[in-house]
Amino acid sequence: MATFHRSFDRCIAVFLTSLYFVISPINAFTPVVEQRYVSNGCTGRRTPTTWMKKRADNNVDKADSKSGRMDDNQVEEYRNVATRVLSNFMPKNDEEETIDQLASIDFDAPKLPKLPLETLAQLLDADLYESEWFVSGKVNPCYFAESFKFQDPDVKVSGIEEYARGVNKLFDQRTARAEIISTTVNQDTPNTITCTWRLSGNVSIGPGLTIKPYIVYTDFTVDPESGLIVFQQDRFDSPQWDILLSSLFPWTIGRITAPPAPPVEPRVVKRPVVPSAGTGPLNGNPFDELSRAFSKMFS
């Protein structure tokens, strides 16, 4: 009898999930709304001349009259049907004017000079632990190359601003968490830093979907010449069907899908001391002023 109930539950869940696959998709990561800013240095933060977004229909092409889809290139590729389906329930930019939660970020900030990979990993660990930018979008652009690309099992995106605005819109900023477990140099893959973290909270789809907590492994590929991050790939410890099913039908958790990831224990995170201009490996570097400012910022 127990076997029958488990089989019945699985059939019901799979059937209900399949209903979502007949809905026409709209991009989950939406076009960036241009704004004017006054830069305040290399900290990756800036002061906006206006705190309000312009309406999206003033900054992007009009929707196609037949499909109703917006013409944008933020997402290079949807990597599965479920992502396309669920993105249809994302909030639309042109519904109303909203406060730009990323207005303080200077996406054109000067880049960080090249650092040892171990030091860069420690800086990323401290920044991520504090800002949880995997869900908040509050990135520090100093770390990222202009050619930066992002990929996970769902989407591909180009540009650090596109990535930041995409995750900020996708995740409910009141509940979503990216709890950092560790950020270390990957010993198996050259020029790679891997961050392990626990994702939880809600996503802004429809009335809101709750994410069953699971572990994410983020691989940062660092350019050996510039020392900047050129590629980020996220890997999940749970299959996509498990994540989707757990969100849509929470009663399947632990019965059909895996149990949630355990809580993350708090830890003390210390920033490394970045050498000042004229000392160590940065001596004679053309980014001396940036190095000095960055050293003060993290001292």
PDB file of C-alpha atoms in Angstrom:
ATOM      1  CA  MET A   1       0.000   0.000   0.000  1.00  0.00           C
ATOM      2  CA  ALA A   2       2.857   2.394   0.829  1.00  0.00           C
ATOM      3  CA  THR A   3       4.389   1.709  -2.580  1.00  0.00           C
ATOM      4  CA  PHE A   4       1.051   2.463  -4.248  1.00  0.00           C
ATOM      5  CA  HIS A   5       0.750   5.817  -2.444  1.00  0.00           C
ATOM      6  CA  ARG A   6       4.287   6.824  -3.454  1.00  0.00           C
ATOM      7  CA  SER A   7       3.612   5.943  -7.085  1.00  0.00           C
ATOM      8  CA  PHE A   8       0.292   7.797  -7.007  1.00  0.00           C
ATOM      9  CA  ASP A   9       1.942  10.903  -5.507  1.00  0.00           C
ATOM     10  CA  ARG A  10       4.605  10.856  -8.191  1.00  0.00           C
ATOM     11  CA  CYS A  11       2.070  10.555 -11.003  1.00  0.00           C
ATOM     12  CA  ILE A  12      -0.027  13.432  -9.629  1.00  0.00           C
ATOM     13  CA  ALA A  13       3.030  15.681  -9.233  1.00  0.00           C
ATOM     14  CA  VAL A  14       4.380  14.969 -12.695  1.00  0.00           C
ATOM     15  CA  PHE A  15       0.965  15.569 -14.248  1.00  0.00           C
ATOM     16  CA  LEU A  16       0.493  18.908 -12.495  1.00  0.00           C
ATOM     17  CA  THR A  17       3.988  20.060 -13.400  1.00  0.00           C
ATOM     18  CA  SER A  18       3.381  19.243 -17.050  1.00  0.00           C
ATOM     19  CA  LEU A  19       0.474  21.702 -17.117  1.00  0.00           C
ATOM     20  CA  TYR A  20       2.980  24.536 -16.845  1.00  0.00           C
ATOM     21  CA  PHE A  21       4.688  23.514 -20.080  1.00  0.00           C
ATOM     22  CA  VAL A  22       1.928  24.803 -22.354  1.00  0.00           C
ATOM     23  CA  ILE A  23       2.268  28.477 -21.443  1.00  0.00           C
ATOM     24  CA  SER A  24       3.990  30.907 -23.859  1.00  0.00           C
ATOM     25  CA  PRO A  25       7.279  32.219 -22.424  1.00  0.00           C
ATOM     26  CA  ILE A  26       8.559  35.741 -21.822  1.00  0.00           C
ATOM     27  CA  ASN A  27      12.163  36.539 -20.868  1.00  0.00           C
ATOM     28  CA  ALA A  28      12.933  36.258 -17.167  1.00  0.00           C
ATOM     29  CA  PHE A  29      15.929  38.581 -17.334  1.00  0.00           C
ATOM     30  CA  THR A  30      14.604  41.899 -18.619  1.00  0.00           C
ATOM     31  CA  PRO A  31      16.233  44.804 -20.475  1.00  0.00           C
ATOM     32  CA  VAL A  32      18.405  47.179 -18.477  1.00  0.00           C
ATOM     33  CA  VAL A  33      16.888  50.609 -17.912  1.00  0.00           C
ATOM     34  CA  GLU A  34      19.501  53.284 -18.546  1.00  0.00           C
ATOM     35  CA  GLN A  35      20.016  55.968 -15.894  1.00  0.00           C
ATOM     36  CA  ARG A  36      22.396  58.859 -15.286  1.00  0.00           C
ATOM     37  CA  TYR A  37      24.843  58.552 -12.402  1.00  0.00           C
ATOM     38  CA  VAL A  38      27.690  60.381 -10.766  1.00  0.00           C
ATOM     39  CA  SER A  39      30.598  58.013 -10.088  1.00  0.00           C
ATOM     40  CA  ASN A  40      32.167  58.100  -6.623  1.00  0.00           C
ATOM     41  CA  GLY A  41      35.314  56.091  -7.228  1.00  0.00           C
ATOM     42  CA  CYS A  42      36.389  52.462  -7.453  1.00  0.00           C
ATOM     43  CA  THR A  43      34.222  51.037  -4.702  1.00  0.00           C
ATOM     44  CA  GLY A  44      31.576  49.879  -7.156  1.00  0.00           C
ATOM     45  CA  ARG A  45      29.017  52.250  -5.626  1.00  0.00           C
ATOM     46  CA  ARG A  46      27.532  55.396  -7.159  1.00  0.00           C
ATOM     47  CA  THR A  47      25.037  58.154  -6.475  1.00  0.00           C
ATOM     48  CA  PRO A  48      22.135  58.430  -8.925  1.00  0.00           C
ATOM     49  CA  THR A  49      20.875  61.741 -10.246  1.00  0.00           C
ATOM     50  CA  THR A  50      17.402  60.230 -10.032  1.00  0.00           C
ATOM     51  CA  TRP A  51      16.178  57.390  -7.835  1.00  0.00           C
ATOM     52  CA  MET A  52      13.266  56.465 -10.029  1.00  0.00           C
ATOM     53  CA  LYS A  53      13.348  54.152 -13.017  1.00  0.00           C
ATOM     54  CA  LYS A  54      12.081  55.379 -16.346  1.00  0.00           C
ATOM     55  CA  ARG A  55       9.259  53.369 -17.698  1.00  0.00           C
ATOM     56  CA  ALA A  56      10.549  50.344 -19.581  1.00  0.00           C
ATOM     57  CA  ASP A  57       8.627  51.171 -22.735  1.00  0.00           C
ATOM     58  CA  ASN A  58      10.754  54.303 -23.147  1.00  0.00           C
ATOM     59  CA  ASN A  59      13.985  52.286 -23.186  1.00  0.00           C
ATOM     60  CA  VAL A  60      13.226  49.062 -25.047  1.00  0.00           C
ATOM     61  CA  ASP A  61      11.608  48.184 -28.342  1.00  0.00           C
ATOM     62  CA  LYS A  62       7.882  47.720 -28.371  1.00  0.00           C
ATOM     63  CA  ALA A  63       6.544  44.219 -27.926  1.00  0.00           C
ATOM     64  CA  ASP A  64       5.974  42.206 -31.053  1.00  0.00           C
ATOM     65  CA  SER A  65       2.329  42.668 -32.021  1.00  0.00           C
ATOM     66  CA  LYS A  66       1.817  38.981 -32.695  1.00  0.00           C
ATOM     67  CA  SER A  67       3.726  37.227 -29.939  1.00  0.00           C
ATOM     68  CA  GLY A  68       3.575  39.882 -27.217  1.00  0.00           C
ATOM     69  CA  ARG A  69       7.227  39.150 -26.390  1.00  0.00           C
ATOM     70  CA  MET A  70       9.750  41.874 -25.681  1.00  0.00           C
ATOM     71  CA  ASP A  71      12.628  42.215 -28.138  1.00  0.00           C
ATOM     72  CA  ASP A  72      15.740  42.026 -25.934  1.00  0.00           C
ATOM     73  CA  ASN A  73      19.070  40.244 -25.847  1.00  0.00           C
ATOM     74  CA  GLN A  74      19.615  39.958 -22.104  1.00  0.00           C
ATOM     75  CA  VAL A  75      19.216  36.184 -22.115  1.00  0.00           C
ATOM     76  CA  GLU A  76      21.320  34.551 -24.784  1.00  0.00           C
ATOM     77  CA  GLU A  77      19.692  31.186 -24.291  1.00  0.00           C
ATOM     78  CA  TYR A  78      17.049  29.501 -22.157  1.00  0.00           C
ATOM     79  CA  ARG A  79      18.433  26.099 -21.303  1.00  0.00           C
ATOM     80  CA  ASN A  80      15.173  24.357 -20.374  1.00  0.00           C
ATOM     81  CA  VAL A  81      11.436  24.637 -20.951  1.00  0.00           C
ATOM     82  CA  ALA A  82      10.581  25.179 -17.284  1.00  0.00           C
ATOM     83  CA  THR A  83      12.570  28.420 -17.153  1.00  0.00           C
ATOM     84  CA  ARG A  84      10.764  29.801 -20.170  1.00  0.00           C
ATOM     85  CA  VAL A  85       7.413  28.804 -18.706  1.00  0.00           C
ATOM     86  CA  LEU A  86       7.923  30.261 -15.242  1.00  0.00           C
ATOM     87  CA  SER A  87       9.408  33.496 -16.604  1.00  0.00           C
ATOM     88  CA  ASN A  88       5.943  34.236 -17.980  1.00  0.00           C
ATOM     89  CA  PHE A  89       4.854  34.992 -14.417  1.00  0.00           C
ATOM     90  CA  MET A  90       7.668  37.452 -13.660  1.00  0.00           C
ATOM     91  CA  PRO A  91       6.706  41.080 -12.878  1.00  0.00           C
ATOM     92  CA  LYS A  92       6.776  43.278 -15.991  1.00  0.00           C
ATOM     93  CA  ASN A  93       8.993  46.386 -16.091  1.00  0.00           C
ATOM     94  CA  ASP A  94       6.282  48.525 -17.655  1.00  0.00           C
ATOM     95  CA  GLU A  95       3.656  47.872 -15.012  1.00  0.00           C
ATOM     96  CA  GLU A  96       4.719  50.786 -12.823  1.00  0.00           C
ATOM     97  CA  GLU A  97       7.650  52.961 -11.862  1.00  0.00           C
ATOM     98  CA  THR A  98       9.703  51.480  -9.060  1.00  0.00           C
ATOM     99  CA  ILE A  99      12.721  52.447  -7.009  1.00  0.00           C
ATOM    100  CA  ASP A 100      15.957  51.104  -8.488  1.00  0.00           C
ATOM    101  CA  GLN A 101      17.419  48.886  -5.772  1.00  0.00           C
ATOM    102  CA  LEU A 102      20.784  48.838  -7.566  1.00  0.00           C
ATOM    103  CA  ALA A 103      21.045  52.592  -8.052  1.00  0.00           C
ATOM    104  CA  SER A 104      24.078  52.856  -5.764  1.00  0.00           C
ATOM    105  CA  ILE A 105      26.200  50.507  -7.896  1.00  0.00           C
ATOM    106  CA  ASP A 106      28.600  52.038 -10.400  1.00  0.00           C
ATOM    107  CA  PHE A 107      28.713  49.430 -13.150  1.00  0.00           C
ATOM    108  CA  ASP A 108      31.405  51.509 -14.897  1.00  0.00           C
ATOM    109  CA  ALA A 109      33.700  51.581 -11.854  1.00  0.00           C
ATOM    110  CA  PRO A 110      37.460  51.070 -12.414  1.00  0.00           C
ATOM    111  CA  LYS A 111      38.604  47.472 -12.288  1.00  0.00           C
ATOM    112  CA  LEU A 112      40.611  45.868  -9.527  1.00  0.00           C
ATOM    113  CA  PRO A 113      44.298  45.353 -10.337  1.00  0.00           C
ATOM    114  CA  LYS A 114      45.487  41.776 -10.600  1.00  0.00           C
ATOM    115  CA  LEU A 115      45.839  39.985  -7.263  1.00  0.00           C
ATOM    116  CA  PRO A 116      46.982  36.503  -6.259  1.00  0.00           C
ATOM    117  CA  LEU A 117      44.133  34.029  -6.755  1.00  0.00           C
ATOM    118  CA  GLU A 118      44.055  33.194  -3.024  1.00  0.00           C
ATOM    119  CA  THR A 119      43.663  36.879  -2.122  1.00  0.00           C
ATOM    120  CA  LEU A 120      40.921  37.357  -4.694  1.00  0.00           C
ATOM    121  CA  ALA A 121      39.078  34.352  -3.282  1.00  0.00           C
ATOM    122  CA  GLN A 122      39.208  35.867   0.208  1.00  0.00           C
ATOM    123  CA  LEU A 123      37.929  39.223  -1.048  1.00  0.00           C
ATOM    124  CA  LEU A 124      35.064  37.557  -2.898  1.00  0.00           C
ATOM    125  CA  ASP A 125      34.222  35.511   0.186  1.00  0.00           C
ATOM    126  CA  ALA A 126      34.000  38.648   2.342  1.00  0.00           C
ATOM    127  CA  ASP A 127      31.946  40.610  -0.200  1.00  0.00           C
ATOM    128  CA  LEU A 128      29.563  37.731  -0.907  1.00  0.00           C
ATOM    129  CA  TYR A 129      29.107  36.946   2.777  1.00  0.00           C
ATOM    130  CA  GLU A 130      28.122  40.566   3.387  1.00  0.00           C
ATOM    131  CA  SER A 131      26.000  41.435   0.340  1.00  0.00           C
ATOM    132  CA  GLU A 132      24.773  37.983  -0.822  1.00  0.00           C
ATOM    133  CA  TRP A 133      24.808  39.328  -4.372  1.00  0.00           C
ATOM    134  CA  PHE A 134      23.834  35.943  -5.824  1.00  0.00           C
ATOM    135  CA  VAL A 135      20.265  36.882  -4.843  1.00  0.00           C
ATOM    136  CA  SER A 136      20.445  40.613  -4.096  1.00  0.00           C
ATOM    137  CA  GLY A 137      22.259  41.619  -7.278  1.00  0.00           C
ATOM    138  CA  LYS A 138      24.405  44.035  -5.240  1.00  0.00           C
ATOM    139  CA  VAL A 139      27.619  43.083  -6.994  1.00  0.00           C
ATOM    140  CA  ASN A 140      30.992  44.804  -6.895  1.00  0.00           C
ATOM    141  CA  PRO A 141      31.763  45.447 -10.591  1.00  0.00           C
ATOM    142  CA  CYS A 142      35.479  45.965  -9.806  1.00  0.00           C
ATOM    143  CA  TYR A 143      35.952  42.187  -9.949  1.00  0.00           C
ATOM    144  CA  PHE A 144      34.389  41.586 -13.370  1.00  0.00           C
ATOM    145  CA  ALA A 145      35.706  41.959 -16.909  1.00  0.00           C
ATOM    146  CA  GLU A 146      33.679  43.781 -19.555  1.00  0.00           C
ATOM    147  CA  SER A 147      33.351  40.437 -21.369  1.00  0.00           C
ATOM    148  CA  PHE A 148      31.812  38.712 -18.323  1.00  0.00           C
ATOM    149  CA  LYS A 149      29.303  35.947 -19.016  1.00  0.00           C
ATOM    150  CA  PHE A 150      27.050  33.950 -16.689  1.00  0.00           C
ATOM    151  CA  GLN A 151      25.560  30.502 -17.105  1.00  0.00           C
ATOM    152  CA  ASP A 152      23.567  28.126 -14.947  1.00  0.00           C
ATOM    153  CA  PRO A 153      21.338  25.142 -15.767  1.00  0.00           C
ATOM    154  CA  ASP A 154      18.563  27.593 -16.727  1.00  0.00           C
ATOM    155  CA  VAL A 155      19.956  30.583 -18.638  1.00  0.00           C
ATOM    156  CA  LYS A 156      22.961  32.269 -20.253  1.00  0.00           C
ATOM    157  CA  VAL A 157      23.531  36.009 -19.720  1.00  0.00           C
ATOM    158  CA  SER A 158      26.212  38.475 -20.878  1.00  0.00           C
ATOM    159  CA  GLY A 159      27.336  41.456 -18.792  1.00  0.00           C
ATOM    160  CA  ILE A 160      27.615  41.983 -15.053  1.00  0.00           C
ATOM    161  CA  GLU A 161      24.842  44.606 -14.986  1.00  0.00           C
ATOM    162  CA  GLU A 162      22.454  42.308 -16.837  1.00  0.00           C
ATOM    163  CA  TYR A 163      23.267  39.540 -14.368  1.00  0.00           C
ATOM    164  CA  ALA A 164      22.832  41.788 -11.326  1.00  0.00           C
ATOM    165  CA  ARG A 165      19.489  43.195 -12.432  1.00  0.00           C
ATOM    166  CA  GLY A 166      18.270  39.751 -13.435  1.00  0.00           C
ATOM    167  CA  VAL A 167      18.832  38.135 -10.046  1.00  0.00           C
ATOM    168  CA  ASN A 168      17.565  41.217  -8.201  1.00  0.00           C
ATOM    169  CA  LYS A 169      14.299  40.938 -10.102  1.00  0.00           C
ATOM    170  CA  LEU A 170      14.038  37.165  -9.892  1.00  0.00           C
ATOM    171  CA  PHE A 171      14.458  36.811  -6.128  1.00  0.00           C
ATOM    172  CA  ASP A 172      12.155  38.241  -3.474  1.00  0.00           C
ATOM    173  CA  GLN A 173      14.433  40.709  -1.695  1.00  0.00           C
ATOM    174  CA  ARG A 174      12.558  40.313   1.577  1.00  0.00           C
ATOM    175  CA  THR A 175      13.125  36.580   1.966  1.00  0.00           C
ATOM    176  CA  ALA A 176      15.784  35.281  -0.442  1.00  0.00           C
ATOM    177  CA  ARG A 177      19.135  34.285   1.062  1.00  0.00           C
ATOM    178  CA  ALA A 178      22.479  33.258  -0.384  1.00  0.00           C
ATOM    179  CA  GLU A 179      24.299  31.993   2.680  1.00  0.00           C
ATOM    180  CA  ILE A 180      27.981  31.605   1.844  1.00  0.00           C
ATOM    181  CA  ILE A 181      29.587  28.408   3.123  1.00  0.00           C
ATOM    182  CA  SER A 182      33.048  28.831   1.588  1.00  0.00           C
ATOM    183  CA  THR A 183      34.906  30.565  -1.240  1.00  0.00           C
ATOM    184  CA  THR A 184      38.216  28.925  -2.177  1.00  0.00           C
ATOM    185  CA  VAL A 185      40.633  28.428  -5.039  1.00  0.00           C
ATOM    186  CA  ASN A 186      39.582  25.355  -7.012  1.00  0.00           C
ATOM    187  CA  GLN A 187      42.406  22.820  -6.842  1.00  0.00           C
ATOM    188  CA  ASP A 188      41.136  20.807  -9.809  1.00  0.00           C
ATOM    189  CA  THR A 189      40.391  23.544 -12.361  1.00  0.00           C
ATOM    190  CA  PRO A 190      43.035  26.165 -13.278  1.00  0.00           C
ATOM    191  CA  ASN A 191      42.261  29.876 -12.767  1.00  0.00           C
ATOM    192  CA  THR A 192      39.012  29.070 -10.971  1.00  0.00           C
ATOM    193  CA  ILE A 193      37.517  30.116  -7.641  1.00  0.00           C
ATOM    194  CA  THR A 194      34.580  28.087  -6.338  1.00  0.00           C
ATOM    195  CA  CYS A 195      31.981  29.422  -3.927  1.00  0.00           C
ATOM    196  CA  THR A 196      29.674  27.016  -2.124  1.00  0.00           C
ATOM    197  CA  TRP A 197      26.433  28.502  -0.815  1.00  0.00           C
ATOM    198  CA  ARG A 198      22.880  27.702   0.299  1.00  0.00           C
ATOM    199  CA  LEU A 199      19.962  29.211  -1.614  1.00  0.00           C
ATOM    200  CA  SER A 200      16.618  29.737   0.147  1.00  0.00           C
ATOM    201  CA  GLY A 201      13.647  32.100   0.282  1.00  0.00           C
ATOM    202  CA  ASN A 202      11.134  33.109  -2.367  1.00  0.00           C
ATOM    203  CA  VAL A 203      11.240  33.978  -6.055  1.00  0.00           C
ATOM    204  CA  SER A 204       9.098  36.741  -7.554  1.00  0.00           C
ATOM    205  CA  ILE A 205       6.944  34.565  -9.765  1.00  0.00           C
ATOM    206  CA  GLY A 206       3.185  35.079  -9.627  1.00  0.00           C
ATOM    207  CA  PRO A 207       2.158  35.459  -5.981  1.00  0.00           C
ATOM    208  CA  GLY A 208       5.597  34.109  -5.019  1.00  0.00           C
ATOM    209  CA  LEU A 209       7.127  30.652  -4.947  1.00  0.00           C
ATOM    210  CA  THR A 210       9.139  29.328  -2.023  1.00  0.00           C
ATOM    211  CA  ILE A 211      12.464  27.719  -2.847  1.00  0.00           C
ATOM    212  CA  LYS A 212      13.308  24.518  -1.049  1.00  0.00           C
ATOM    213  CA  PRO A 213      16.815  25.271   0.311  1.00  0.00           C
ATOM    214  CA  TYR A 214      19.545  23.639  -1.768  1.00  0.00           C
ATOM    215  CA  ILE A 215      23.292  23.964  -2.305  1.00  0.00           C
ATOM    216  CA  VAL A 216      24.794  25.883  -5.224  1.00  0.00           C
ATOM    217  CA  TYR A 217      28.386  25.672  -6.439  1.00  0.00           C
ATOM    218  CA  THR A 218      29.512  28.835  -8.243  1.00  0.00           C
ATOM    219  CA  ASP A 219      32.670  28.621 -10.342  1.00  0.00           C
ATOM    220  CA  PHE A 220      34.366  31.946 -11.136  1.00  0.00           C
ATOM    221  CA  THR A 221      36.783  31.722 -14.074  1.00  0.00           C
ATOM    222  CA  VAL A 222      39.552  34.313 -13.684  1.00  0.00           C
ATOM    223  CA  ASP A 223      41.491  35.645 -16.655  1.00  0.00           C
ATOM    224  CA  PRO A 224      45.188  34.905 -15.917  1.00  0.00           C
ATOM    225  CA  GLU A 225      46.309  38.144 -17.601  1.00  0.00           C
ATOM    226  CA  SER A 226      43.945  40.716 -16.094  1.00  0.00           C
ATOM    227  CA  GLY A 227      42.973  38.901 -12.902  1.00  0.00           C
ATOM    228  CA  LEU A 228      39.305  39.724 -13.578  1.00  0.00           C
ATOM    229  CA  ILE A 229      36.359  37.334 -13.588  1.00  0.00           C
ATOM    230  CA  VAL A 230      35.316  36.522 -17.148  1.00  0.00           C
ATOM    231  CA  PHE A 231      32.870  33.688 -16.585  1.00  0.00           C
ATOM    232  CA  GLN A 232      30.556  32.418 -13.838  1.00  0.00           C
ATOM    233  CA  GLN A 233      28.834  29.058 -13.878  1.00  0.00           C
ATOM    234  CA  ASP A 234      26.400  27.845 -11.232  1.00  0.00           C
ATOM    235  CA  ARG A 235      25.894  24.151 -10.495  1.00  0.00           C
ATOM    236  CA  PHE A 236      23.107  22.788  -8.296  1.00  0.00           C
ATOM    237  CA  ASP A 237      23.233  19.819  -5.943  1.00  0.00           C
ATOM    238  CA  SER A 238      19.652  18.925  -6.912  1.00  0.00           C
ATOM    239  CA  PRO A 239      18.242  18.152 -10.389  1.00  0.00           C
ATOM    240  CA  GLN A 240      16.059  20.807 -11.970  1.00  0.00           C
ATOM    241  CA  TRP A 241      12.886  18.727 -11.791  1.00  0.00           C
ATOM    242  CA  ASP A 242      13.432  18.327  -8.032  1.00  0.00           C
ATOM    243  CA  ILE A 243      13.811  22.100  -7.523  1.00  0.00           C
ATOM    244  CA  LEU A 244      10.777  22.935  -9.648  1.00  0.00           C
ATOM    245  CA  LEU A 245       8.551  20.261  -8.181  1.00  0.00           C
ATOM    246  CA  SER A 246       9.462  21.235  -4.605  1.00  0.00           C
ATOM    247  CA  SER A 247       8.541  24.877  -5.301  1.00  0.00           C
ATOM    248  CA  LEU A 248       5.273  24.197  -7.068  1.00  0.00           C
ATOM    249  CA  PHE A 249       4.118  21.385  -4.774  1.00  0.00           C
ATOM    250  CA  PRO A 250       5.793  21.643  -1.334  1.00  0.00           C
ATOM    251  CA  TRP A 251       4.022  18.491  -0.133  1.00  0.00           C
ATOM    252  CA  THR A 252       6.399  16.499  -2.360  1.00  0.00           C
ATOM    253  CA  ILE A 253       9.464  17.541  -0.308  1.00  0.00           C
ATOM    254  CA  GLY A 254      10.876  14.516   1.447  1.00  0.00           C
ATOM    255  CA  ARG A 255       8.318  12.229  -0.204  1.00  0.00           C
ATOM    256  CA  ILE A 256       9.168  12.532  -3.890  1.00  0.00           C
ATOM    257  CA  THR A 257      11.930  15.154  -3.832  1.00  0.00           C
ATOM    258  CA  ALA A 258      15.022  15.394  -1.648  1.00  0.00           C
ATOM    259  CA  PRO A 259      14.874  17.039   1.803  1.00  0.00           C
ATOM    260  CA  PRO A 260      16.033  20.671   2.135  1.00  0.00           C
ATOM    261  CA  ALA A 261      19.707  21.488   2.612  1.00  0.00           C
ATOM    262  CA  PRO A 262      20.666  21.880   6.290  1.00  0.00           C
ATOM    263  CA  PRO A 263      21.099  25.372   7.804  1.00  0.00           C
ATOM    264  CA  VAL A 264      24.436  27.162   7.434  1.00  0.00           C
ATOM    265  CA  GLU A 265      26.389  27.883  10.587  1.00  0.00           C
ATOM    266  CA  PRO A 266      27.495  31.525  10.984  1.00  0.00           C
ATOM    267  CA  ARG A 267      31.240  32.146  10.705  1.00  0.00           C
ATOM    268  CA  VAL A 268      33.704  34.978  11.108  1.00  0.00           C
ATOM    269  CA  VAL A 269      34.895  36.345   7.777  1.00  0.00           C
ATOM    270  CA  LYS A 270      38.014  38.527   7.568  1.00  0.00           C
ATOM    271  CA  ARG A 271      39.081  40.577   4.590  1.00  0.00           C
ATOM    272  CA  PRO A 272      42.692  40.145   3.467  1.00  0.00           C
ATOM    273  CA  VAL A 273      45.045  43.110   3.576  1.00  0.00           C
ATOM    274  CA  VAL A 274      45.499  44.351   0.030  1.00  0.00           C
ATOM    275  CA  PRO A 275      49.013  45.782  -0.570  1.00  0.00           C
ATOM    276  CA  SER A 276      49.189  49.555  -0.893  1.00  0.00           C
ATOM    277  CA  ALA A 277      50.703  51.239  -3.914  1.00  0.00           C
ATOM    278  CA  GLY A 278      54.500  50.953  -4.075  1.00  0.00           C
ATOM    279  CA  THR A 279      54.683  47.732  -2.053  1.00  0.00           C
ATOM    280  CA  GLY A 280      54.719  44.070  -2.943  1.00  0.00           C
ATOM    281  CA  PRO A 281      53.550  42.837  -6.344  1.00  0.00           C
ATOM    282  CA  LEU A 282      51.637  46.052  -7.066  1.00  0.00           C
ATOM    283  CA  ASN A 283      54.788  48.200  -7.167  1.00  0.00           C
ATOM    284  CA  GLY A 284      54.828  50.167 -10.406  1.00  0.00           C
ATOM    285  CA  ASN A 285      51.322  49.035 -11.365  1.00  0.00           C
ATOM    286  CA  PRO A 286      49.461  51.627 -13.502  1.00  0.00           C
ATOM    287  CA  PHE A 287      46.478  51.176 -11.169  1.00  0.00           C
ATOM    288  CA  ASP A 288      48.353  52.616  -8.169  1.00  0.00           C
ATOM    289  CA  GLU A 289      45.569  55.050  -7.237  1.00  0.00           C
ATOM    290  CA  LEU A 290      42.961  52.315  -7.493  1.00  0.00           C
ATOM    291  CA  SER A 291      45.135  50.012  -5.414  1.00  0.00           C
ATOM    292  CA  ARG A 292      45.489  52.632  -2.693  1.00  0.00           C
ATOM    293  CA  ALA A 293      41.749  53.316  -2.606  1.00  0.00           C
ATOM    294  CA  PHE A 294      40.892  49.620  -2.585  1.00  0.00           C
ATOM    295  CA  SER A 295      43.379  49.004   0.227  1.00  0.00           C
ATOM    296  CA  LYS A 296      41.766  51.733   2.333  1.00  0.00           C
ATOM    297  CA  MET A 297      38.305  50.376   1.601  1.00  0.00           C
ATOM    298  CA  PHE A 298      39.156  46.935   2.998  1.00  0.00           C
ATOM    299  CA  SER A 299      41.578  47.913   5.760  1.00  0.00           C
TER     300      SER A 299
END
